[in-house]
Amino acid sequence: MMKKRYRAAALALVSLLLLGTMTGCGSSSSGGDKQIIRIGHNQSTNHPTHIALQAFEEFIESELGDKYDVEVFPSELLGSQNEMVQLTQTGAINFCVASNSLLETFSDNYTLFNLPYLFVSSEAYHASMDDENITGPIFESTKQAGFTAVTWLDAGTRNFYTVDKPIETVEDLKGLKIRVQQSPTNIEMMDRLGGSATPMGFGDVYTSLQANIIDGAENNELALTDNGHGDVCKYYSYSMHQMIPDILIGSNDFLDGLSDDERAIFEEGFELVNQVQREEWVKAVEESKDRAQNEQGVQFNYPDIEPFREACLPMHDDMLEKYPDLVPIYDAIQAYNEQYPADES
Ligand code: GCU
């Protein structure tokens, strides 16, 4: 309830801010004033993504501070991820961070990175995401929709976590209501694993767990600590079912308006976001695991993932049949999977 009221107030604030932009307040168009660059995301201010975007803010302002004023809005202040993507699409805000999951409803190409058990190791995942031959066709594919992906951010590995009992086998998911992100691939994954998929936005998960509307969710370790889910869910099971990147997307209206020199500086800034976020990510996961275990009393389990993988694997062929243009990209990912096989630790 509080949260809804808070969100409504925040959205009213956004409308005012945006109205200001449209009427020229704080925009460079009237000469002299700086143009405000608004970037929204749904994580807390401790999160690696926020830290990386602050580094971006500092960098852009040090290089182009006479022209641009970068403002980073954390914690869904500009709305849920879905809402922020729409605001970016129309150019009402300049950038936002969206989970790759959500982007599949804007372009089919994004379905690829949402496939369960696509990457066999985090090294294969990172190498694939760093390869422009793989990401290029996907990142460009929303051009018509009004936005473009400018870099990716690590969001680790997604695993199941539950309130009452650990998930040791696929059968343990049977009958459980598990929150998934709002994407057809995630709903199908849950169906194949026998659980009952409950799609909802990230900001609603904590209260839904508390109110027993759902029995569990799936996410990286930071959700336990940063979002407090580990206060309610005491079992975290490494099913390792997805490595879904977050994507920084920019509005085409804004990106297309940059001069070549400015664009080069922004590209450096995007690279910086990626680097800082990845460094911070490694530290943050370690800290989260430690806090979840020692302060929240979360138990970590390591089930045999093979039966989970087998249940989801038919989704790969189904997707390739449906979107044959993605076959070469899928094959390039498989080459990285061979180069960087799963580590047994
Ligand atoms: C992760 C991811 C977010 C996403 C969230 C979710 O935290 O980084 O981008 O919104 O999962 O499950 O919705």
mmCIF file of C-alpha atoms and ligand atoms in Angstrom:
data_model
loop_
_atom_site.group_PDB
_atom_site.id
_atom_site.type_symbol
_atom_site.label_atom_id
_atom_site.label_comp_id
_atom_site.label_asym_id
_atom_site.label_seq_id
_atom_site.Cartn_x
_atom_site.Cartn_y
_atom_site.Cartn_z
ATOM 1 C CA MET A 1 0.000 0.000 0.000
ATOM 2 C CA MET A 2 2.732 2.421 1.101
ATOM 3 C CA LYS A 3 4.761 1.325 -1.834
ATOM 4 C CA LYS A 4 1.912 1.986 -4.275
ATOM 5 C CA ARG A 5 1.388 5.470 -2.861
ATOM 6 C CA TYR A 6 5.132 6.121 -2.978
ATOM 7 C CA ARG A 7 5.233 4.925 -6.595
ATOM 8 C CA ALA A 8 2.269 7.132 -7.535
ATOM 9 C CA ALA A 9 3.997 10.145 -5.972
ATOM 10 C CA ALA A 10 7.217 9.292 -7.787
ATOM 11 C CA LEU A 11 5.394 8.961 -11.099
ATOM 12 C CA ALA A 12 3.698 12.304 -10.557
ATOM 13 C CA LEU A 13 7.167 13.761 -9.979
ATOM 14 C CA VAL A 14 8.419 12.169 -13.189
ATOM 15 C CA SER A 15 5.513 13.696 -15.109
ATOM 16 C CA LEU A 16 6.454 17.103 -13.750
ATOM 17 C CA LEU A 17 10.111 16.588 -14.589
ATOM 18 C CA LEU A 18 9.230 15.484 -18.084
ATOM 19 C CA LEU A 19 6.868 18.373 -18.555
ATOM 20 C CA GLY A 20 9.788 20.594 -17.602
ATOM 21 C CA THR A 21 11.899 18.992 -20.298
ATOM 22 C CA MET A 22 9.230 19.401 -22.914
ATOM 23 C CA THR A 23 8.658 23.039 -22.108
ATOM 24 C CA GLY A 24 12.385 23.737 -22.338
ATOM 25 C CA CYS A 25 13.163 24.102 -18.599
ATOM 26 C CA GLY A 26 16.572 22.608 -17.950
ATOM 27 C CA SER A 27 17.066 21.803 -21.615
ATOM 28 C CA SER A 28 19.850 23.081 -23.792
ATOM 29 C CA SER A 29 17.486 24.160 -26.532
ATOM 30 C CA SER A 30 16.875 27.543 -24.991
ATOM 31 C CA GLY A 31 20.644 28.249 -25.036
ATOM 32 C CA GLY A 32 23.047 28.295 -22.135
ATOM 33 C CA ASP A 33 21.225 25.816 -19.895
ATOM 34 C CA LYS A 34 22.484 22.300 -19.532
ATOM 35 C CA GLN A 35 20.545 19.396 -20.936
ATOM 36 C CA ILE A 36 19.519 16.936 -18.260
ATOM 37 C CA ILE A 37 20.178 13.295 -19.090
ATOM 38 C CA ARG A 38 17.831 11.073 -17.090
ATOM 39 C CA ILE A 39 18.786 7.457 -16.442
ATOM 40 C CA GLY A 40 16.413 5.144 -14.562
ATOM 41 C CA HIS A 41 16.961 1.732 -13.013
ATOM 42 C CA ASN A 42 15.232 -0.509 -10.470
ATOM 43 C CA GLN A 43 18.101 -1.353 -8.099
ATOM 44 C CA SER A 44 19.154 0.181 -4.779
ATOM 45 C CA THR A 45 21.946 2.713 -4.431
ATOM 46 C CA ASN A 46 24.291 -0.059 -3.097
ATOM 47 C CA HIS A 47 23.912 -2.116 -6.236
ATOM 48 C CA PRO A 48 26.792 -2.473 -8.766
ATOM 49 C CA THR A 49 24.527 -1.024 -11.465
ATOM 50 C CA HIS A 50 24.000 2.193 -9.515
ATOM 51 C CA ILE A 51 27.715 2.483 -8.713
ATOM 52 C CA ALA A 52 28.552 2.030 -12.409
ATOM 53 C CA LEU A 53 26.009 4.634 -13.504
ATOM 54 C CA GLN A 54 27.445 7.080 -11.002
ATOM 55 C CA ALA A 55 30.856 6.527 -12.616
ATOM 56 C CA PHE A 56 29.170 7.280 -15.963
ATOM 57 C CA GLU A 57 27.662 10.466 -14.551
ATOM 58 C CA GLU A 58 31.069 11.625 -13.325
ATOM 59 C CA PHE A 59 32.773 10.747 -16.590
ATOM 60 C CA ILE A 60 30.248 12.467 -18.870
ATOM 61 C CA GLU A 61 30.141 15.532 -16.666
ATOM 62 C CA SER A 62 33.955 15.713 -16.589
ATOM 63 C CA GLU A 63 34.090 15.539 -20.395
ATOM 64 C CA LEU A 64 30.928 17.379 -21.418
ATOM 65 C CA GLY A 65 29.834 19.047 -18.194
ATOM 66 C CA ASP A 66 29.218 22.416 -19.814
ATOM 67 C CA LYS A 67 26.475 20.851 -21.882
ATOM 68 C CA TYR A 68 25.051 17.872 -19.982
ATOM 69 C CA ASP A 69 23.872 17.213 -16.453
ATOM 70 C CA VAL A 70 23.457 13.451 -15.840
ATOM 71 C CA GLU A 71 20.902 12.351 -13.232
ATOM 72 C CA VAL A 72 20.599 8.730 -12.125
ATOM 73 C CA PHE A 73 17.230 7.645 -10.665
ATOM 74 C CA PRO A 74 17.463 4.343 -8.689
ATOM 75 C CA SER A 75 14.828 2.106 -7.045
ATOM 76 C CA GLU A 76 12.021 2.333 -9.638
ATOM 77 C CA LEU A 77 11.720 6.082 -8.986
ATOM 78 C CA LEU A 78 10.890 6.521 -12.656
ATOM 79 C CA GLY A 79 8.560 3.510 -12.663
ATOM 80 C CA SER A 80 8.871 -0.255 -13.105
ATOM 81 C CA GLN A 81 11.294 -1.572 -15.715
ATOM 82 C CA ASN A 82 8.471 -1.990 -18.217
ATOM 83 C CA GLU A 83 7.381 1.590 -17.643
ATOM 84 C CA MET A 84 10.944 2.873 -17.934
ATOM 85 C CA VAL A 85 11.464 1.068 -21.248
ATOM 86 C CA GLN A 86 8.360 2.797 -22.572
ATOM 87 C CA LEU A 87 9.598 6.188 -21.323
ATOM 88 C CA THR A 88 12.922 5.555 -23.084
ATOM 89 C CA GLN A 89 11.115 4.455 -26.209
ATOM 90 C CA THR A 90 9.280 7.741 -26.506
ATOM 91 C CA GLY A 91 12.350 9.785 -25.519
ATOM 92 C CA ALA A 92 10.714 11.018 -22.301
ATOM 93 C CA ILE A 93 13.827 9.768 -20.473
ATOM 94 C CA ASN A 94 17.205 9.195 -22.106
ATOM 95 C CA PHE A 95 18.359 5.824 -20.738
ATOM 96 C CA CYS A 96 17.239 2.995 -18.510
ATOM 97 C CA VAL A 97 18.456 -0.408 -17.421
ATOM 98 C CA ALA A 98 16.157 -3.249 -18.402
ATOM 99 C CA SER A 99 16.492 -6.944 -17.876
ATOM 100 C CA ASN A 100 16.998 -8.785 -21.166
ATOM 101 C CA SER A 101 13.889 -10.786 -20.189
ATOM 102 C CA LEU A 102 11.574 -7.845 -20.715
ATOM 103 C CA LEU A 103 13.129 -6.859 -24.012
ATOM 104 C CA GLU A 104 11.935 -10.014 -25.754
ATOM 105 C CA THR A 105 8.481 -8.457 -25.922
ATOM 106 C CA PHE A 106 9.998 -5.548 -27.894
ATOM 107 C CA SER A 107 12.137 -7.661 -30.258
ATOM 108 C CA ASP A 108 12.123 -11.440 -30.796
ATOM 109 C CA ASN A 109 15.914 -11.448 -31.072
ATOM 110 C CA TYR A 110 16.222 -10.870 -27.330
ATOM 111 C CA THR A 111 14.583 -14.261 -26.716
ATOM 112 C CA LEU A 112 17.966 -15.882 -27.298
ATOM 113 C CA PHE A 113 19.682 -14.676 -24.093
ATOM 114 C CA ASN A 114 16.618 -15.647 -22.041
ATOM 115 C CA LEU A 115 16.898 -19.337 -22.900
ATOM 116 C CA PRO A 116 17.469 -21.500 -19.843
ATOM 117 C CA TYR A 117 20.856 -23.223 -19.801
ATOM 118 C CA LEU A 118 22.104 -21.289 -22.829
ATOM 119 C CA PHE A 119 25.562 -20.604 -21.369
ATOM 120 C CA VAL A 120 27.470 -23.408 -19.652
ATOM 121 C CA SER A 121 29.749 -21.180 -17.574
ATOM 122 C CA SER A 122 30.041 -17.550 -16.621
ATOM 123 C CA GLU A 123 33.218 -17.368 -18.751
ATOM 124 C CA ALA A 124 31.243 -18.503 -21.819
ATOM 125 C CA TYR A 125 28.503 -16.003 -20.934
ATOM 126 C CA HIS A 126 30.937 -13.096 -20.567
ATOM 127 C CA ALA A 127 32.849 -13.994 -23.746
ATOM 128 C CA SER A 128 29.573 -14.164 -25.693
ATOM 129 C CA MET A 129 28.286 -10.871 -24.344
ATOM 130 C CA ASP A 130 31.631 -9.208 -25.135
ATOM 131 C CA ASP A 131 31.504 -10.421 -28.757
ATOM 132 C CA GLU A 132 29.904 -7.809 -30.990
ATOM 133 C CA ASN A 133 29.147 -10.408 -33.646
ATOM 134 C CA ILE A 134 26.811 -11.962 -31.092
ATOM 135 C CA THR A 135 25.335 -8.903 -29.426
ATOM 136 C CA GLY A 136 25.328 -6.542 -32.451
ATOM 137 C CA PRO A 137 22.306 -7.978 -34.300
ATOM 138 C CA ILE A 138 20.392 -8.198 -31.021
ATOM 139 C CA PHE A 139 21.282 -4.759 -29.679
ATOM 140 C CA GLU A 140 20.335 -3.079 -32.967
ATOM 141 C CA SER A 141 17.074 -4.955 -33.333
ATOM 142 C CA THR A 142 14.931 -2.469 -31.416
ATOM 143 C CA LYS A 143 15.923 0.519 -33.580
ATOM 144 C CA GLN A 144 12.410 0.622 -35.055
ATOM 145 C CA ALA A 145 10.968 0.516 -31.545
ATOM 146 C CA GLY A 146 12.744 3.774 -30.662
ATOM 147 C CA PHE A 147 15.647 2.581 -28.535
ATOM 148 C CA THR A 148 19.049 0.919 -28.863
ATOM 149 C CA ALA A 149 21.087 -1.166 -26.431
ATOM 150 C CA VAL A 150 24.375 0.539 -25.654
ATOM 151 C CA THR A 151 25.996 -1.963 -23.295
ATOM 152 C CA TRP A 152 25.250 -4.969 -21.095
ATOM 153 C CA LEU A 153 25.518 -5.422 -17.340
ATOM 154 C CA ASP A 154 26.136 -8.573 -15.348
ATOM 155 C CA ALA A 155 23.175 -9.937 -13.429
ATOM 156 C CA GLY A 156 24.856 -13.210 -12.467
ATOM 157 C CA THR A 157 23.090 -16.543 -12.467
ATOM 158 C CA ARG A 158 19.414 -17.017 -11.666
ATOM 159 C CA ASN A 159 18.505 -19.694 -9.112
ATOM 160 C CA PHE A 160 15.352 -20.685 -7.228
ATOM 161 C CA TYR A 161 14.714 -19.555 -3.671
ATOM 162 C CA THR A 162 11.780 -20.502 -1.527
ATOM 163 C CA VAL A 163 10.112 -19.769 1.769
ATOM 164 C CA ASP A 164 9.465 -23.217 3.234
ATOM 165 C CA LYS A 165 11.540 -25.972 1.698
ATOM 166 C CA PRO A 166 14.671 -26.284 -0.407
ATOM 167 C CA ILE A 167 14.466 -27.122 -4.112
ATOM 168 C CA GLU A 168 16.644 -30.221 -4.390
ATOM 169 C CA THR A 169 14.996 -31.807 -7.431
ATOM 170 C CA VAL A 170 12.718 -30.724 -10.277
ATOM 171 C CA GLU A 171 9.857 -32.496 -8.478
ATOM 172 C CA ASP A 172 10.224 -30.115 -5.546
ATOM 173 C CA LEU A 173 8.941 -27.281 -7.748
ATOM 174 C CA LYS A 174 5.673 -29.066 -8.410
ATOM 175 C CA GLY A 175 2.702 -27.023 -7.305
ATOM 176 C CA LEU A 176 4.791 -24.108 -6.071
ATOM 177 C CA LYS A 177 3.901 -20.602 -7.160
ATOM 178 C CA ILE A 178 7.144 -19.062 -8.316
ATOM 179 C CA ARG A 179 7.488 -15.454 -9.370
ATOM 180 C CA VAL A 180 9.083 -15.072 -12.796
ATOM 181 C CA GLN A 181 9.904 -12.009 -14.870
ATOM 182 C CA GLN A 182 7.239 -10.919 -17.321
ATOM 183 C CA SER A 183 8.370 -12.761 -20.447
ATOM 184 C CA PRO A 184 6.934 -15.706 -22.412
ATOM 185 C CA THR A 185 10.260 -17.584 -22.188
ATOM 186 C CA ASN A 186 10.285 -17.428 -18.395
ATOM 187 C CA ILE A 187 6.692 -18.580 -18.159
ATOM 188 C CA GLU A 188 7.401 -21.524 -20.451
ATOM 189 C CA MET A 189 10.518 -22.420 -18.469
ATOM 190 C CA MET A 190 8.512 -22.576 -15.259
ATOM 191 C CA ASP A 191 5.787 -24.655 -16.942
ATOM 192 C CA ARG A 192 8.373 -27.146 -18.140
ATOM 193 C CA LEU A 193 9.847 -27.401 -14.648
ATOM 194 C CA GLY A 194 6.431 -28.129 -13.191
ATOM 195 C CA GLY A 195 6.037 -25.015 -11.043
ATOM 196 C CA SER A 196 3.295 -22.482 -11.392
ATOM 197 C CA ALA A 197 4.682 -19.335 -13.062
ATOM 198 C CA THR A 198 3.562 -16.094 -11.448
ATOM 199 C CA PRO A 199 4.812 -13.184 -13.552
ATOM 200 C CA MET A 200 5.148 -9.817 -11.829
ATOM 201 C CA GLY A 201 7.450 -6.783 -11.695
ATOM 202 C CA PHE A 202 10.535 -6.903 -9.477
ATOM 203 C CA GLY A 203 9.244 -4.255 -7.074
ATOM 204 C CA ASP A 204 6.234 -6.389 -6.104
ATOM 205 C CA VAL A 205 8.134 -9.566 -5.206
ATOM 206 C CA TYR A 206 9.004 -8.794 -1.581
ATOM 207 C CA THR A 207 5.445 -8.064 -0.479
ATOM 208 C CA SER A 208 4.106 -11.033 -2.462
ATOM 209 C CA LEU A 209 6.521 -13.343 -0.646
ATOM 210 C CA GLN A 210 5.589 -11.867 2.686
ATOM 211 C CA ALA A 211 1.868 -12.158 1.987
ATOM 212 C CA ASN A 212 2.235 -15.797 0.801
ATOM 213 C CA ILE A 213 0.938 -14.882 -2.639
ATOM 214 C CA ILE A 214 3.944 -16.742 -3.990
ATOM 215 C CA ASP A 215 6.040 -19.594 -2.537
ATOM 216 C CA GLY A 216 9.305 -18.428 -3.984
ATOM 217 C CA ALA A 217 11.105 -16.652 -6.770
ATOM 218 C CA GLU A 218 14.275 -16.955 -8.814
ATOM 219 C CA ASN A 219 17.092 -14.486 -9.104
ATOM 220 C CA ASN A 220 20.753 -13.832 -8.370
ATOM 221 C CA GLU A 221 22.063 -13.684 -4.779
ATOM 222 C CA LEU A 222 21.713 -9.893 -4.504
ATOM 223 C CA ALA A 223 17.917 -10.171 -4.418
ATOM 224 C CA LEU A 224 18.265 -11.907 -1.039
ATOM 225 C CA THR A 225 20.128 -9.059 0.609
ATOM 226 C CA ASP A 226 19.665 -5.915 -1.461
ATOM 227 C CA ASN A 227 15.927 -6.505 -1.868
ATOM 228 C CA GLY A 228 15.407 -8.297 1.428
ATOM 229 C CA HIS A 229 13.995 -11.495 -0.125
ATOM 230 C CA GLY A 230 16.303 -13.503 2.153
ATOM 231 C CA ASP A 231 14.352 -12.175 5.139
ATOM 232 C CA VAL A 232 11.448 -14.318 3.952
ATOM 233 C CA CYS A 233 13.036 -17.069 1.841
ATOM 234 C CA LYS A 234 15.431 -19.280 3.759
ATOM 235 C CA TYR A 235 16.414 -21.711 0.980
ATOM 236 C CA TYR A 236 18.468 -20.729 -2.071
ATOM 237 C CA SER A 237 19.131 -23.576 -4.527
ATOM 238 C CA TYR A 238 21.739 -23.335 -7.274
ATOM 239 C CA SER A 239 19.675 -24.575 -10.215
ATOM 240 C CA MET A 240 21.796 -22.220 -12.386
ATOM 241 C CA HIS A 241 18.951 -22.032 -14.879
ATOM 242 C CA GLN A 242 19.658 -18.700 -16.550
ATOM 243 C CA MET A 243 22.339 -16.063 -16.985
ATOM 244 C CA ILE A 244 20.240 -13.131 -18.118
ATOM 245 C CA PRO A 245 22.084 -9.879 -18.704
ATOM 246 C CA ASP A 246 20.737 -6.462 -17.884
ATOM 247 C CA ILE A 247 20.855 -4.077 -20.795
ATOM 248 C CA LEU A 248 21.442 -0.325 -20.751
ATOM 249 C CA ILE A 249 19.183 1.085 -23.435
ATOM 250 C CA GLY A 250 19.208 4.603 -24.839
ATOM 251 C CA SER A 251 16.499 6.534 -26.585
ATOM 252 C CA ASN A 252 17.169 6.917 -30.316
ATOM 253 C CA ASP A 253 15.927 10.503 -30.182
ATOM 254 C CA PHE A 254 18.761 11.297 -27.825
ATOM 255 C CA LEU A 255 21.495 9.095 -29.313
ATOM 256 C CA ASP A 256 20.831 10.265 -32.877
ATOM 257 C CA GLY A 257 21.079 13.895 -31.766
ATOM 258 C CA LEU A 258 24.681 13.537 -30.528
ATOM 259 C CA SER A 259 27.527 14.861 -32.669
ATOM 260 C CA ASP A 260 30.203 12.338 -33.712
ATOM 261 C CA ASP A 261 32.599 13.693 -31.085
ATOM 262 C CA GLU A 262 29.991 13.520 -28.349
ATOM 263 C CA ARG A 263 28.971 10.037 -29.405
ATOM 264 C CA ALA A 264 32.587 8.881 -29.109
ATOM 265 C CA ILE A 265 32.687 10.187 -25.525
ATOM 266 C CA PHE A 266 29.371 8.511 -24.703
ATOM 267 C CA GLU A 267 30.688 5.234 -26.146
ATOM 268 C CA GLU A 268 33.642 5.489 -23.767
ATOM 269 C CA GLY A 269 31.151 6.127 -20.976
ATOM 270 C CA PHE A 270 29.120 3.013 -21.890
ATOM 271 C CA GLU A 271 32.303 0.939 -21.825
ATOM 272 C CA LEU A 272 33.073 2.375 -18.383
ATOM 273 C CA VAL A 273 29.607 1.380 -17.114
ATOM 274 C CA ASN A 274 30.243 -2.181 -18.247
ATOM 275 C CA GLN A 275 33.713 -2.377 -16.678
ATOM 276 C CA VAL A 276 32.825 -0.811 -13.327
ATOM 277 C CA GLN A 277 29.632 -2.834 -12.995
ATOM 278 C CA ARG A 278 31.432 -6.121 -13.627
ATOM 279 C CA GLU A 279 34.155 -5.401 -11.105
ATOM 280 C CA GLU A 280 31.605 -4.374 -8.501
ATOM 281 C CA TRP A 281 29.455 -7.395 -9.312
ATOM 282 C CA VAL A 282 32.053 -9.943 -8.241
ATOM 283 C CA LYS A 283 32.483 -8.241 -4.860
ATOM 284 C CA ALA A 284 28.739 -7.759 -4.381
ATOM 285 C CA VAL A 285 27.875 -11.443 -4.939
ATOM 286 C CA GLU A 286 30.464 -12.535 -2.419
ATOM 287 C CA GLU A 287 29.219 -10.037 0.164
ATOM 288 C CA SER A 288 25.597 -11.002 -0.451
ATOM 289 C CA LYS A 289 26.233 -14.703 0.035
ATOM 290 C CA ASP A 290 28.050 -13.987 3.223
ATOM 291 C CA ARG A 291 25.327 -11.713 4.598
ATOM 292 C CA ALA A 292 22.495 -14.013 3.502
ATOM 293 C CA GLN A 293 24.101 -16.981 5.204
ATOM 294 C CA ASN A 294 25.296 -15.292 8.368
ATOM 295 C CA GLU A 295 22.765 -12.542 8.985
ATOM 296 C CA GLN A 296 19.575 -13.754 7.322
ATOM 297 C CA GLY A 297 20.073 -17.471 7.955
ATOM 298 C CA VAL A 298 19.624 -18.479 4.325
ATOM 299 C CA GLN A 299 20.698 -22.017 3.482
ATOM 300 C CA PHE A 300 22.467 -22.526 0.137
ATOM 301 C CA ASN A 301 21.856 -25.828 -1.689
ATOM 302 C CA TYR A 302 23.609 -27.321 -4.691
ATOM 303 C CA PRO A 303 21.218 -29.708 -6.467
ATOM 304 C CA ASP A 304 22.181 -31.848 -9.476
ATOM 305 C CA ILE A 305 21.286 -29.462 -12.298
ATOM 306 C CA GLU A 306 21.143 -32.060 -15.071
ATOM 307 C CA PRO A 307 17.412 -32.927 -14.658
ATOM 308 C CA PHE A 308 16.562 -29.192 -14.629
ATOM 309 C CA ARG A 309 18.583 -28.714 -17.810
ATOM 310 C CA GLU A 310 16.994 -31.679 -19.547
ATOM 311 C CA ALA A 311 13.503 -30.408 -18.774
ATOM 312 C CA CYS A 312 14.300 -27.032 -20.391
ATOM 313 C CA LEU A 313 16.497 -28.118 -23.292
ATOM 314 C CA PRO A 314 13.675 -28.593 -25.869
ATOM 315 C CA MET A 315 13.199 -24.819 -25.669
ATOM 316 C CA HIS A 316 16.471 -24.350 -27.576
ATOM 317 C CA ASP A 317 15.349 -26.214 -30.712
ATOM 318 C CA ASP A 318 11.880 -24.700 -30.529
ATOM 319 C CA MET A 319 13.363 -21.212 -30.485
ATOM 320 C CA LEU A 320 15.775 -21.906 -33.343
ATOM 321 C CA GLU A 321 12.948 -23.291 -35.441
ATOM 322 C CA LYS A 322 10.820 -20.247 -34.726
ATOM 323 C CA TYR A 323 13.607 -17.702 -35.304
ATOM 324 C CA PRO A 324 16.032 -19.261 -37.839
ATOM 325 C CA ASP A 325 17.948 -15.969 -38.179
ATOM 326 C CA LEU A 326 19.262 -16.576 -34.667
ATOM 327 C CA VAL A 327 20.902 -19.928 -35.563
ATOM 328 C CA PRO A 328 24.370 -18.484 -36.425
ATOM 329 C CA ILE A 329 24.392 -16.474 -33.199
ATOM 330 C CA TYR A 330 23.327 -19.514 -31.190
ATOM 331 C CA ASP A 331 26.144 -21.518 -32.848
ATOM 332 C CA ALA A 332 28.692 -18.829 -31.996
ATOM 333 C CA ILE A 333 27.605 -19.102 -28.348
ATOM 334 C CA GLN A 334 28.044 -22.876 -28.504
ATOM 335 C CA ALA A 335 31.641 -22.332 -29.664
ATOM 336 C CA TYR A 336 32.272 -20.294 -26.489
ATOM 337 C CA ASN A 337 30.569 -23.026 -24.455
ATOM 338 C CA GLU A 338 33.111 -25.499 -25.829
ATOM 339 C CA GLN A 339 35.992 -23.132 -25.192
ATOM 340 C CA TYR A 340 34.857 -22.386 -21.613
ATOM 341 C CA PRO A 341 33.168 -25.519 -20.272
ATOM 342 C CA ALA A 342 31.330 -25.619 -16.945
ATOM 343 C CA ASP A 343 33.647 -25.528 -13.986
ATOM 344 C CA GLU A 344 32.872 -28.238 -11.491
ATOM 345 C CA SER A 345 33.472 -26.163 -8.353
HETATM 346 C C1 GCU B 1 17.667 -8.842 -11.477
HETATM 347 C C2 GCU B 1 17.974 -7.951 -12.630
HETATM 348 C C3 GCU B 1 16.906 -6.880 -12.812
HETATM 349 C C4 GCU B 1 15.538 -7.514 -12.865
HETATM 350 C C5 GCU B 1 15.307 -8.430 -11.700
HETATM 351 C C6 GCU B 1 13.972 -9.180 -11.818
HETATM 352 O O1 GCU B 1 17.742 -8.109 -10.294
HETATM 353 O O2 GCU B 1 19.236 -7.332 -12.432
HETATM 354 O O3 GCU B 1 17.127 -6.166 -13.988
HETATM 355 O O4 GCU B 1 14.532 -6.529 -12.892
HETATM 356 O O5 GCU B 1 16.354 -9.376 -11.628
HETATM 357 O O6 GCU B 1 13.918 -10.344 -11.486
HETATM 358 O O7 GCU B 1 12.987 -8.583 -12.255
#
